[in-house]
Short mmCIF file of C-alpha atoms and ligand atoms in Angstrom, two decimals:
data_model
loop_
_atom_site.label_atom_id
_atom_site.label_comp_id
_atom_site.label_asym_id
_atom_site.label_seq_id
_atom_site.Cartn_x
_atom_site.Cartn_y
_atom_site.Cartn_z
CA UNK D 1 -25.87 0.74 13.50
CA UNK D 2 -23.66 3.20 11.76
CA UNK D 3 -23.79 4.33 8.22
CA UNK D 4 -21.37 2.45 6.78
CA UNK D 5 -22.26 3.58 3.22
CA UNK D 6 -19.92 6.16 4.18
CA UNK D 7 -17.11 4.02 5.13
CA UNK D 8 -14.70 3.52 2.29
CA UNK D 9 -11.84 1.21 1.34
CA UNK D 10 -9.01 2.86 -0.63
CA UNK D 11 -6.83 -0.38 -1.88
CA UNK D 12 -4.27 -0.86 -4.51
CA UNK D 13 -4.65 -2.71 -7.40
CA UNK D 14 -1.06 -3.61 -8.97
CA UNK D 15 2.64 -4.10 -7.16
CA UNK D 16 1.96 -0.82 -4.86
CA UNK D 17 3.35 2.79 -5.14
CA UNK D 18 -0.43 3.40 -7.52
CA UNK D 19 -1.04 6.88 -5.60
CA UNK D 20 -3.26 5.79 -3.19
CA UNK D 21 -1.66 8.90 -0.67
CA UNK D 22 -2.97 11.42 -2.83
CA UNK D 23 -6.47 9.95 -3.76
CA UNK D 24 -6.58 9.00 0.92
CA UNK D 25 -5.24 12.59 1.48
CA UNK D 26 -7.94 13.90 -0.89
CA UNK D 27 -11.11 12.26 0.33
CA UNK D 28 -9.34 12.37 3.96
CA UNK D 29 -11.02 15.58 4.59
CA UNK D 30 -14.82 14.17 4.41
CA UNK D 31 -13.95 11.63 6.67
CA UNK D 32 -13.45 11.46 10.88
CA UNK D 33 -10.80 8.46 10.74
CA UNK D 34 -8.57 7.21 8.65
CA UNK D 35 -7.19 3.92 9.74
CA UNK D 36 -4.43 1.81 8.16
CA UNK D 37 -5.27 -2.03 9.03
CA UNK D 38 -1.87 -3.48 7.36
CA UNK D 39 1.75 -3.11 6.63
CA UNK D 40 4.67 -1.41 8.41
CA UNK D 41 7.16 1.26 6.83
CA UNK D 42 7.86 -0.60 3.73
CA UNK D 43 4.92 1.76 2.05
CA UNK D 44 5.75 5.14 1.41
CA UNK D 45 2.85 7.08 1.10
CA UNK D 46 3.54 10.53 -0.87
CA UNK D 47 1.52 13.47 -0.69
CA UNK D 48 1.83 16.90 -2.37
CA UNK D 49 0.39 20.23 -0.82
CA UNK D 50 1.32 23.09 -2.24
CA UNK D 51 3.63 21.64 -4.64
CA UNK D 52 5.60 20.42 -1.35
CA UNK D 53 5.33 16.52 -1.55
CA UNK D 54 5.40 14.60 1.97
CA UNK D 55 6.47 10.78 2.18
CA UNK D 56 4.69 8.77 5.24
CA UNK D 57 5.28 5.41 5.73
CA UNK D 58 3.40 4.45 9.07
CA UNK D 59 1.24 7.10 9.91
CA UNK D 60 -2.29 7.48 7.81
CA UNK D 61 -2.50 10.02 5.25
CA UNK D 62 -5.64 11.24 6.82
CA UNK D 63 -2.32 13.46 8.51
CA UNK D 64 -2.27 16.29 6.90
CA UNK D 65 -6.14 17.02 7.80
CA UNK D 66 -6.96 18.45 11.71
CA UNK D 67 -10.26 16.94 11.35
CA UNK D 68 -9.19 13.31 11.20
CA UNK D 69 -8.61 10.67 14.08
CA UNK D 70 -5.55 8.67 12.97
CA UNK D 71 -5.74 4.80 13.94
CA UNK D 72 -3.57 2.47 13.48
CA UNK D 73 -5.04 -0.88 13.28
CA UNK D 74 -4.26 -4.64 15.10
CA UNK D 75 -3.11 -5.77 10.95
CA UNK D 76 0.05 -3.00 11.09
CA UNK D 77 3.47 -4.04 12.11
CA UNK D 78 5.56 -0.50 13.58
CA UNK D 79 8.86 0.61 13.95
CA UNK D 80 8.50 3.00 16.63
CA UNK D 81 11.62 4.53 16.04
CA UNK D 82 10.53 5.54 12.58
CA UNK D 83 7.25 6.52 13.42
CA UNK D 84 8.62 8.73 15.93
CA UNK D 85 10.73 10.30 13.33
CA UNK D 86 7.61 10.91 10.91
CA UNK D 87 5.28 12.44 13.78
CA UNK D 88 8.86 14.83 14.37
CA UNK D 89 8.60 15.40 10.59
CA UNK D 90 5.27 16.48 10.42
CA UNK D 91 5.53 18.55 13.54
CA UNK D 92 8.35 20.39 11.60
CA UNK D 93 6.02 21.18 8.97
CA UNK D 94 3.21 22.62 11.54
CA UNK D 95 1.41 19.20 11.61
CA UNK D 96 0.43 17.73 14.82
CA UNK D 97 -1.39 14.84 15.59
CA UNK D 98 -1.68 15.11 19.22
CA UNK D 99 -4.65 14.48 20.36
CA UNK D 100 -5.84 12.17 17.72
CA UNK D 101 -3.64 8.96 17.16
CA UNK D 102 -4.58 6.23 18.27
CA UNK D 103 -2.61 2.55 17.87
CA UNK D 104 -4.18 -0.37 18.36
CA UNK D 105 -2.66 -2.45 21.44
CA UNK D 106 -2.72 -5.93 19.01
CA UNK D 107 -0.54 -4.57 16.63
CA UNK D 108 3.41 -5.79 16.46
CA UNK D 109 6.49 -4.39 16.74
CA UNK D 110 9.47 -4.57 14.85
CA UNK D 111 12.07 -5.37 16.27
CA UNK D 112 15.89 -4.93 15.54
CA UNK D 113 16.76 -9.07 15.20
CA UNK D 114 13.79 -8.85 12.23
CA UNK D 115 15.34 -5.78 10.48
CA UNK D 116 18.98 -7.60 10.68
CA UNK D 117 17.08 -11.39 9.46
CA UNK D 118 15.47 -9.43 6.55
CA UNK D 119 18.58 -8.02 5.67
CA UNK D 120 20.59 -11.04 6.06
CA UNK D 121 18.01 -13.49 3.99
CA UNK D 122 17.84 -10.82 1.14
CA UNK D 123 21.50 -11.72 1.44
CA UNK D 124 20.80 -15.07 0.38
CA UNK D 125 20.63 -16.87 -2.84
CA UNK D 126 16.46 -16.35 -2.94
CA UNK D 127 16.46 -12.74 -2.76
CA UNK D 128 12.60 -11.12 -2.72
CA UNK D 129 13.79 -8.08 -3.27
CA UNK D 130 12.17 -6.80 0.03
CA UNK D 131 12.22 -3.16 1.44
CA UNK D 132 14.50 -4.63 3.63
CA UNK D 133 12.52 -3.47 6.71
CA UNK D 134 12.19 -6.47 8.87
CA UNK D 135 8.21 -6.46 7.60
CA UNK D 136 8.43 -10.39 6.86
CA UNK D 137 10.37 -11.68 9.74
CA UNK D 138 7.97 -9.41 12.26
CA UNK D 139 5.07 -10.87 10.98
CA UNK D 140 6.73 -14.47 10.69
CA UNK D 141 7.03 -13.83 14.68
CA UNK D 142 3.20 -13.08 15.04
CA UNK D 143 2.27 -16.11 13.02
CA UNK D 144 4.90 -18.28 14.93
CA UNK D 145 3.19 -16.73 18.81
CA UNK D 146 6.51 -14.61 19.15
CA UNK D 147 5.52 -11.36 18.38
CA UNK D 148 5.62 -8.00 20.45
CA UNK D 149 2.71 -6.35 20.23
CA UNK D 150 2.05 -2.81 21.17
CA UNK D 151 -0.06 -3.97 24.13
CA UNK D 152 3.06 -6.35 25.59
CA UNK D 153 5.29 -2.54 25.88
CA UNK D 154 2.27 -1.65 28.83
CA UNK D 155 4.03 -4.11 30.65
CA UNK D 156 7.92 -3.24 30.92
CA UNK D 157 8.64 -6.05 33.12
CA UNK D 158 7.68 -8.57 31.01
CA UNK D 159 9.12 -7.67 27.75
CA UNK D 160 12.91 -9.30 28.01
CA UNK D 161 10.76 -12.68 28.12
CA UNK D 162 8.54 -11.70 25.39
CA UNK D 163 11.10 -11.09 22.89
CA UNK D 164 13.68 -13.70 24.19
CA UNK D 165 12.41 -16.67 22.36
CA UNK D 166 12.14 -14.83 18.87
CA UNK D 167 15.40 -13.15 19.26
CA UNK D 168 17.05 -16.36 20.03
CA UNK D 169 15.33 -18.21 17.28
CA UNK D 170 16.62 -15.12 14.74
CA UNK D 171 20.44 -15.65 16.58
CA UNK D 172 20.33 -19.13 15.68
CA UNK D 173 19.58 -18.90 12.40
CA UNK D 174 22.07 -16.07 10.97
CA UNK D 175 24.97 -17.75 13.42
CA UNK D 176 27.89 -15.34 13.59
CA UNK D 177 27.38 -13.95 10.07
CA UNK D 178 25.47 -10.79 11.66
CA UNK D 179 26.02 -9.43 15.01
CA UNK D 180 23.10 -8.77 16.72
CA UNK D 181 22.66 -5.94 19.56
CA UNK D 182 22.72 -7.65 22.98
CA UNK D 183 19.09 -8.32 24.34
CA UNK D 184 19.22 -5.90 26.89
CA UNK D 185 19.65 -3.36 24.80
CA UNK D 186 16.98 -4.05 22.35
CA UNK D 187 14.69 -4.13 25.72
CA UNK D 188 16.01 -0.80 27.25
CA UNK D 189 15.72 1.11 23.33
CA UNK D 190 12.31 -0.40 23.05
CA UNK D 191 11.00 1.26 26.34
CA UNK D 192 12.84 4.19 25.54
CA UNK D 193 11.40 4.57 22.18
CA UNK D 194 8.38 3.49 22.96
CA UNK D 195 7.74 5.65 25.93
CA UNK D 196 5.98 8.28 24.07
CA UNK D 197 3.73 6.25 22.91
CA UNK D 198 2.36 4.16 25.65
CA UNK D 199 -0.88 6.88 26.22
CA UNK D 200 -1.32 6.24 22.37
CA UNK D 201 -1.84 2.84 22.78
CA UNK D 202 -5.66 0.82 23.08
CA UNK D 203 -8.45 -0.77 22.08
CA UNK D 204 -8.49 0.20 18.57
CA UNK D 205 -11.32 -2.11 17.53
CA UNK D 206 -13.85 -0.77 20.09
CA UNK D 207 -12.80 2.30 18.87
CA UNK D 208 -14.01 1.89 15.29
CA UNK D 209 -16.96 0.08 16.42
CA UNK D 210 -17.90 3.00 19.00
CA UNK D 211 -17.28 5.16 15.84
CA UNK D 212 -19.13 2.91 13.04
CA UNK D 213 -22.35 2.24 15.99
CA UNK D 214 -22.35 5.99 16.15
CA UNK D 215 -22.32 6.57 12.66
CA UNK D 216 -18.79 8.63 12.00
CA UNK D 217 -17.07 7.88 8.53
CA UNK D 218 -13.90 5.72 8.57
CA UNK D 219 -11.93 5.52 5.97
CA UNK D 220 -9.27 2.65 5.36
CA UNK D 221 -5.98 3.04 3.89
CA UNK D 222 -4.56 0.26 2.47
CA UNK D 223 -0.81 -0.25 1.90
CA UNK D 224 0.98 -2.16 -0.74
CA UNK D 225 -1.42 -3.71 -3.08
CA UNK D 226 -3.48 -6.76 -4.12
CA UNK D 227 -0.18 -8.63 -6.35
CA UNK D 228 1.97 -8.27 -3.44
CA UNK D 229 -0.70 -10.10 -1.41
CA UNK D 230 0.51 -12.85 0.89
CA UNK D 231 -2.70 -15.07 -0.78
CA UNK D 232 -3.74 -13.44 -3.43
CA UNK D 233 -0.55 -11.88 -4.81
CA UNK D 234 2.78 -13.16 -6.98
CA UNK D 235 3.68 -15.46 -3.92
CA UNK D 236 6.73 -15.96 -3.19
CA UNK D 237 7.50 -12.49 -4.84
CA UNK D 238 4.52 -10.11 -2.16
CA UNK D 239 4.88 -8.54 1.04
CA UNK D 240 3.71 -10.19 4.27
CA UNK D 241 0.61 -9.24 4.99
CA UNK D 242 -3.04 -9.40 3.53
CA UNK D 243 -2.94 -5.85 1.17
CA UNK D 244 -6.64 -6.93 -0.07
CA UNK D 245 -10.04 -6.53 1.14
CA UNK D 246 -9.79 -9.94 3.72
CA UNK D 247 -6.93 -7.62 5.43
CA UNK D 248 -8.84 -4.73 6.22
CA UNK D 249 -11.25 -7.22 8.65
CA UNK D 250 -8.23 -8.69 10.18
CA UNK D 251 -6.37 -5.88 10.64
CA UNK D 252 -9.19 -4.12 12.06
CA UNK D 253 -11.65 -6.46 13.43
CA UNK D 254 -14.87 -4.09 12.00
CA UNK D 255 -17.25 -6.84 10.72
CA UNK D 256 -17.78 -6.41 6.78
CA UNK D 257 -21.42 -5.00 7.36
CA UNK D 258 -18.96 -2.09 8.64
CA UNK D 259 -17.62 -1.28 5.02
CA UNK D 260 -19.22 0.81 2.32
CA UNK D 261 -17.52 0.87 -0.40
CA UNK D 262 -14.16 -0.05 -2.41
CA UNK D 263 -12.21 2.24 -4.11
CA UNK D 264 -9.86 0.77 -6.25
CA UNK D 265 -6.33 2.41 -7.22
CA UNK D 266 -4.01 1.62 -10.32
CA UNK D 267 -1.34 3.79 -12.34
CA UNK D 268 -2.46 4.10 -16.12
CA UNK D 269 0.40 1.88 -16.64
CA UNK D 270 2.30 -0.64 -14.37
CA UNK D 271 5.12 -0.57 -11.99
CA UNK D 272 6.52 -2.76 -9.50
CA UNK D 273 9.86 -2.85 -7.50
CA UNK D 274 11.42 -5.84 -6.49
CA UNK D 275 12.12 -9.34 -8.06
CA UNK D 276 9.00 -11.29 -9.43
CA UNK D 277 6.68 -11.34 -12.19
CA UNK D 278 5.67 -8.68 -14.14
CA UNK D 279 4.77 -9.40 -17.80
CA UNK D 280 4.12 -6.13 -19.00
CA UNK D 281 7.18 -4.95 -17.92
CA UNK D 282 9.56 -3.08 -20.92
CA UNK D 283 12.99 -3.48 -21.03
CA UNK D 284 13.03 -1.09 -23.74
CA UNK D 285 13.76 2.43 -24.12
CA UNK D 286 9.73 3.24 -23.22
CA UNK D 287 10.01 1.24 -19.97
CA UNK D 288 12.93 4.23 -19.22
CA UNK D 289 10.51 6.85 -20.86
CA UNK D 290 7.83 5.97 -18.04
CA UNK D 291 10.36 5.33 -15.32
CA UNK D 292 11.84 9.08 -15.87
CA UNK D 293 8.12 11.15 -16.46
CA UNK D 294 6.55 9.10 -14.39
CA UNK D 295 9.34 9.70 -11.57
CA UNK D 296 9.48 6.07 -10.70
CA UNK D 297 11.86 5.46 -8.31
CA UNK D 298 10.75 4.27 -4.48
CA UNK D 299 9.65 6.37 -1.82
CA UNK D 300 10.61 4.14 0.76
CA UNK D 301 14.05 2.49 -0.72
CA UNK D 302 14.60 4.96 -3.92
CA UNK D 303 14.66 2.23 -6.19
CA UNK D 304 14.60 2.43 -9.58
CA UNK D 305 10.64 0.78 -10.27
CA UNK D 306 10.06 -1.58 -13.37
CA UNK D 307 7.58 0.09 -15.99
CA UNK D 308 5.38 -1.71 -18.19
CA UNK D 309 2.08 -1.00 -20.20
CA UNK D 310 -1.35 -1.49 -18.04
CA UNK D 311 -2.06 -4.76 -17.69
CA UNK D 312 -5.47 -5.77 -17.36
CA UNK D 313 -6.04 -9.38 -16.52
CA UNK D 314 -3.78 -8.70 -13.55
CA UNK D 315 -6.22 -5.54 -12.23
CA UNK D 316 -9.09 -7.56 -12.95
CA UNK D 317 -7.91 -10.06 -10.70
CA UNK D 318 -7.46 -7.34 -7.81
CA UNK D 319 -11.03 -5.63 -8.97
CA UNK D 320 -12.38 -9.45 -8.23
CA UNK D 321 -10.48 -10.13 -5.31
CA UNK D 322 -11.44 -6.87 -3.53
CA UNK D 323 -15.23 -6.26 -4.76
CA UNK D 324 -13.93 -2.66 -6.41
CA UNK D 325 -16.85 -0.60 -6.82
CA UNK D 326 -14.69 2.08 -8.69
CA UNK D 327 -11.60 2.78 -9.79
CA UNK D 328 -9.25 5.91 -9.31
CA UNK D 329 -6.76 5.68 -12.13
CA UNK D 330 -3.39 7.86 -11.40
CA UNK D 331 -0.59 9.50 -13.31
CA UNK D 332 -2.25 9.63 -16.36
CA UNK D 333 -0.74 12.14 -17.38
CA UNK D 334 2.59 10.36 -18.05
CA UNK D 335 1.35 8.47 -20.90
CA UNK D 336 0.97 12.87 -22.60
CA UNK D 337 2.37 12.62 -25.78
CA UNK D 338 3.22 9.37 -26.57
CA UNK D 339 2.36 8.12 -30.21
CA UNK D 340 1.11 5.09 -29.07
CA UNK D 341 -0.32 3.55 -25.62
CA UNK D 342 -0.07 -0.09 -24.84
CA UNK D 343 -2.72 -1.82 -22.83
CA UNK D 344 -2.30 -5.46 -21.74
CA UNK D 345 -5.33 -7.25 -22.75
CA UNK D 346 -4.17 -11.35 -21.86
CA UNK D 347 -0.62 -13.35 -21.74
CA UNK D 348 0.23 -15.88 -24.68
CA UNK D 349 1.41 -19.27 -23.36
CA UNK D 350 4.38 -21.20 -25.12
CA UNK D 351 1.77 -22.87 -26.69
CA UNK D 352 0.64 -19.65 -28.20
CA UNK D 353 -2.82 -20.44 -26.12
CA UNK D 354 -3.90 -16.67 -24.78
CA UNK D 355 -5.61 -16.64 -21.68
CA UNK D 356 -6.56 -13.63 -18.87
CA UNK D 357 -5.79 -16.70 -15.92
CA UNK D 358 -3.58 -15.29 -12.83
CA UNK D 359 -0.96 -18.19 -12.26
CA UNK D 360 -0.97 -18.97 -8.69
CA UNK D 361 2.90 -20.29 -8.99
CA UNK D 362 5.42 -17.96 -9.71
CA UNK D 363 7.17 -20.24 -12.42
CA UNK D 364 4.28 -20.57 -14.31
CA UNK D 365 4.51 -16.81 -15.37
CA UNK D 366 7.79 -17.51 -16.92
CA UNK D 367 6.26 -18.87 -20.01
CA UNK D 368 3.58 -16.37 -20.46
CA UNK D 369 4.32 -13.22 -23.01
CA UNK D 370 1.58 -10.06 -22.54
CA UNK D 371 -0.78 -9.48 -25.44
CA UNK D 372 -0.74 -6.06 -26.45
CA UNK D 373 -3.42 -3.64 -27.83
CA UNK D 374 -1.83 -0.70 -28.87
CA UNK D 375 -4.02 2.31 -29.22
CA UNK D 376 -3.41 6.22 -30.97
CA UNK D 377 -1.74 8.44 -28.19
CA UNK D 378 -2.39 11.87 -27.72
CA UNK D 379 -1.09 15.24 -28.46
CA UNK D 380 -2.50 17.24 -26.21
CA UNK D 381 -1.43 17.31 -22.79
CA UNK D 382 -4.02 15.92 -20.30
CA UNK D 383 -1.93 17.14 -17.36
CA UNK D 384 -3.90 19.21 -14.89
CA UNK D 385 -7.55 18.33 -16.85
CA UNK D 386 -10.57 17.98 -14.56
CA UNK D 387 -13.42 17.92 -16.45
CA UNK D 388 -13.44 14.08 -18.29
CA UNK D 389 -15.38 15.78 -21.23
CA UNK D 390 -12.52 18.19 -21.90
CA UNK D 391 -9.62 14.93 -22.32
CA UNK D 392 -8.39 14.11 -25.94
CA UNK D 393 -10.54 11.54 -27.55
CA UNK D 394 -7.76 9.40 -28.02
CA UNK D 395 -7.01 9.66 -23.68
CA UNK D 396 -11.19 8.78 -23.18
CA UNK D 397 -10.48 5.61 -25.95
CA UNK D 398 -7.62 4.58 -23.47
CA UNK D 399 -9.48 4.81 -20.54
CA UNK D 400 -12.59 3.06 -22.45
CA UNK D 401 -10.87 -0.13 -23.18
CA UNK D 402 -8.98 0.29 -19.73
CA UNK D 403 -12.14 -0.07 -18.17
CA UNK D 404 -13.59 -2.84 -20.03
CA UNK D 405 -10.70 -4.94 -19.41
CA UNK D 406 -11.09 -4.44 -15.68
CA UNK D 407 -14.52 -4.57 -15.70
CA UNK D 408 -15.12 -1.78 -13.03
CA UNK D 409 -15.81 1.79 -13.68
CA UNK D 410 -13.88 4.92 -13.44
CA UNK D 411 -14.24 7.27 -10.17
CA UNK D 412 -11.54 9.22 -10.50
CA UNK D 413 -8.87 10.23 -12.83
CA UNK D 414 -5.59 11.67 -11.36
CA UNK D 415 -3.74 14.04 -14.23
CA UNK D 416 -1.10 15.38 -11.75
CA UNK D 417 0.53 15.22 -8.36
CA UNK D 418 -1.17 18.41 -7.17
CA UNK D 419 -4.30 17.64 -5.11
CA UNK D 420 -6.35 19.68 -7.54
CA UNK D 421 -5.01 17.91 -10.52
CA UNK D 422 -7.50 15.02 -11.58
CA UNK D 423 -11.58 14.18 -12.71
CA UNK D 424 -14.05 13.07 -9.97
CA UNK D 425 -16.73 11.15 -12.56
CA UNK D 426 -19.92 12.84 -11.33
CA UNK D 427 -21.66 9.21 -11.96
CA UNK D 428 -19.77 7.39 -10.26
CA UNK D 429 -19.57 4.96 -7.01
CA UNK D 430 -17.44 6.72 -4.74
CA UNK D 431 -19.99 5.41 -1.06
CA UNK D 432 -21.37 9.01 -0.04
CA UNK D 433 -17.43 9.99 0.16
CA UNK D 434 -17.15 12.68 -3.21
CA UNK D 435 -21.03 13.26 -2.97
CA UNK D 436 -21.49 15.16 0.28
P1 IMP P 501 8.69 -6.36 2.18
O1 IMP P 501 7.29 -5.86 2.30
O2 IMP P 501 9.72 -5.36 2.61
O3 IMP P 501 8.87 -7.71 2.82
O4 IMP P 501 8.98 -6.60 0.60
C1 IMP P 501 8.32 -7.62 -0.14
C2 IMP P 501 7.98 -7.14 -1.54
O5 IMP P 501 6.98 -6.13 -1.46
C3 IMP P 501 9.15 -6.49 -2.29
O6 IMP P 501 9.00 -6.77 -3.67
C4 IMP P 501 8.94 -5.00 -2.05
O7 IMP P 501 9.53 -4.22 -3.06
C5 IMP P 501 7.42 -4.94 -2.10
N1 IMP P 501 6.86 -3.80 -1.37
C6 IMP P 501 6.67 -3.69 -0.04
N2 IMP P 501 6.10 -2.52 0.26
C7 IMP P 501 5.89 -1.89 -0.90
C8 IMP P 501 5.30 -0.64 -1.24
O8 IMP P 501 4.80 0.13 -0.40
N3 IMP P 501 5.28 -0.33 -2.56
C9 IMP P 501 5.77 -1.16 -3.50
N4 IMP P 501 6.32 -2.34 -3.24
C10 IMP P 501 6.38 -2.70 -1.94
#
C-alpha cells in the first residue's frame, strides 16, 4: 500500500471562507494531487501570489503549482460553464492545467432548472441565505436518482431523458413564477459546454487508488466547513453536502486507511455569511472593526460576512467531528491592536445554565448567549511574523487559551495574506506534509 502518512486533509472548522486556499496552495507544492471531494462554486477559494490574489471556486488550489494533478472528486457538484470560465482565467494569468485535470465521471452537474429553483426558494419565506448557485437543488436531484453526472454527458443521446424527469419535477414546482429555458436548449448548451471536457472525464477513484497503492501524496481540499455540514452542521442553516471528514470518503471513494492526517482550519475569530446561528456574532461597532480589517465580504457572492469573537465550543465540535490532528489558525493578524480579544469559551442558557453542548436544532440556539473571556490585546503588530517565539506575549496567551478550548494543537499560524506571511510550529502534526 501507499504511504498515506503523507496524505492530508485540509478541512474547515467554522461557517467557511477560514483560508483554507492559502494554507492548500501552500502545502500544494509537496504534494502530486490535490483533489476536492465536495461542493460546487458556492466556495471561493482565494489565493495571493505576489500580492495578486486569485478567487477559484471549482478547480483545486493545488492550481497554481505545475507539479500537481488536479482531481475533481465523485462528492463535487460542477457548473461547467463556470469552470470553463476559471480554467480561461487562469490561462490568462499563464496557468494551465492541461494535461493534469482530471473529473471524476460520478460527479453531478448543475444544471440551469437548479440554479433558477435555488433562486426562486431563496425567494421564499424560509430563506437560507444560500450562494444562490443551484448547489442544494443539484444535489437534492442526486439524492432523489435525477442527477446528471459527468459520466451521463459521454453519452449525448441519452441526456434529454436524463434530465427530463428533474427538470419537469423543478417546472412543476415554481409554476409560471420563473420561466425556465426550454429543454432542448439546456441539452444542446450542456453538450456545448461540456464538450471540452469530455477527455477530462473518468474514473477518478481508481485514479487515487492507483496513486495512494503507488505511494504519491494526495492532498484533499475541503470546501465550506464543518457548521455548514448537511449532518453535522447548523441544519437547516449549511450547505448541501458533507464539508467534514465522512465527505472526503464519499466524495472520493479512498478507504480511510488512505488518509494521513487532518489539518484543521479556523479564522482567529468567526465569520459566517448567510442566515443561521452564530452566537458570537457582534452587532457592535467591533463586529464592523473585523468585517473592514479583516476584509470580510464573500468571494463568491461579495457579501458582507457576520464577525464575531472565536468561539470555541463550536471548533471543538468540528476538531471532534473531523479527528483534527492540528490546527492552522488564519488572519491573525486582524485582531493587531485591539485592546482587548474576546474568545468564546461556552453559551449561557435562559436558565443562566452554561454549557459547551452543540444544539442539533436550530431553535434551540436562540436562547443561548456566548460566554466571553476577554484577554489583554496587543500592541505590536503580529502581521507578517514567522517565528511563534518572536509574537507578543499577549498574541501567544490568545492562542494558548485558543487552543485549550479546542483541544487540538497549533500547526500553523497565518499573520497575512501573502504566502510567506505565517508560523509553521516546528513540533507540530502536519502528516510528513511541512517536514519533507
Ligand atoms: P449553498 O451552499 O449555496 O446552498 O448555501 C448554503 C449556506 O452555505 C449559505 O449560508 C451559504 O452562505 C453557505 N456557504 C456555501 N458555500 C460557502 C462558502 O464557500 N463559504 C461560506 N459560506 C458558504
Amino acid at each position: 500500500m501507499g504511504h498515506a502518512a503523507s496524505n492530508l486533509a485540509i478541512l474547515g472548522l467554522q461557517w467557511g471562507d477560514e483560508g483554507k486556499g492559502k494554507v492548500v496552495d501552500l502545502l500544494s507544492p509537496r504534494f502530486r494531487h490535490v483533489v476536492r471531494f465536495q461542493g460546487g462554486n458556492n466556495a471561493g477559494h482565494t489565493v495571493v501570489v505576489n500580492g495578486q490574489s486569485i478567487a477559484l471556486h471549482q478547480v483545486p488550489s493545488g492550481a497554481l503549482h505545475e507539479g500537481c494533478f488536479l482531481v475533481v472528486g465523485s462528492g463535487v457538484v460542477l457548473n461547467l460553464d463556470v469552470f470553463q470560465q476559471e480554467i480561461d482565467r487562469l490561462k490568462a494569468r499563464g496557468i494551465d492545467v492541461t494535461g493534469r485535470l482530471l473529473l471524476s465521471e460520478k460527479a453531478h452537474v448543475i444544471l440551469p432548472h437548479h440554479i433558477a429553483l435555488d433562486r426562486w426558494r431563496e425567494g421564499g419565506s424560509n430563506p437560507i441565505g444560500t450562494t444562490g448557485r443551484g448547489i442544494g437543488p443539484c444535489y437534492e436531484m442526486k439524492a432523489g436518482r435525477m442527477g446528471v453526472r459527468l459520466g451521463d454527458l459521454l453519452s449525448p443521446a441519452l441526456l434529454p431523458d436524463r434530465i427530463r424527469q428533474g427538470y419537469e419535477e423543478v417546472r412543476l414546482r415554481v409554476g409560471t413564477s420563473v420561466e425556465l429555458p426550454p429543454l432542448d436548449a439546456i441539452v444542446d448548451d450542456l453538450r456545448k459546454v461540456s464538450a471540452p471536457f469530455l477527455p477530462l472525464i473518468g474514473d477518478a477513484q481508481a485514479h487515487l487508488y492507483a496513486a495512494w497503492r503507488r505511494g504519491e501524496s494526495i492532498l484533499f481540499e475541503g470546501a465550506q466547513a464543518t457548521l455548514l455540514d448537511i449532518d453535522h452542521g447548523t441544519y437547516p442553516f449549511v450547505t448541501s453536502s458533507n464539508c467534514s471528514l465522512g465527505g472526503l470518503f464519499t466524495g472520493t471513494g479512498l478507504p480511510p486507511q488512505a488518509l494521513g492526517g487532518v489539518l484543521g482550519i479556523a479564522k482567529a475569530y468567526t465569520t459566517r455569511v448567510g442566515a443561521g446561528p452564530m452566537p458570537s456574532e457582534l452587532h457592535d461597532a467591533m463586529g464592523q472593526r473585523l468585517r473592514e480589517v479583516g476584509k470580510e465580504f464573500g468571494t463568491t457572492t461579495g457579501r458582507p460576512r457576520r464577525c464575531g469573537w472565536f468561539d470555541g465550543p463550536i471548533t471543538a465540535h468540528a476538531c471532534r467531528t473531523n479527528g483534527v490532528h492540528g490546527l492552522a489558525i488564519m488572519k491573525l493578524d486582524v485582531l493587531d491592536g485591539l485592546d482587548e480579544v474576546g474568545l468564546v469559551t461556552g453559551y449561557r442558557d435562559g436558565e443562566g445554565r452554561v454549557s459547551t453542548r452543540i444544539p442539533s436544532c436550530a431553535p434551540d440556539w436562540d436562547a443561548l448567549r456566548p460566554e466571553i473571556r476577554m484577554l489583554p490585546g496587543w500592541k505590536t503588530p503580529t502581521r507578517g511574523v514567522t517565528d511563534p517565539a518572536s509574537l507578543p506575549k499577549e498574541a501567544q496567551t490568545y492562542l494558548a487559551a485558543l487552543t485549550e478550548t479546542v483541544e487540538c494543537p497549533l500547526a500553523y499560524l497565518s499573520t497575512g495574506p501573502d504566502r510567506h506571511e505565517g508560523c509553521i510550529y516546528p513540533d507540530a502534526f502536519l502528516g510528513d506534509a511541512l517536514r519533507s
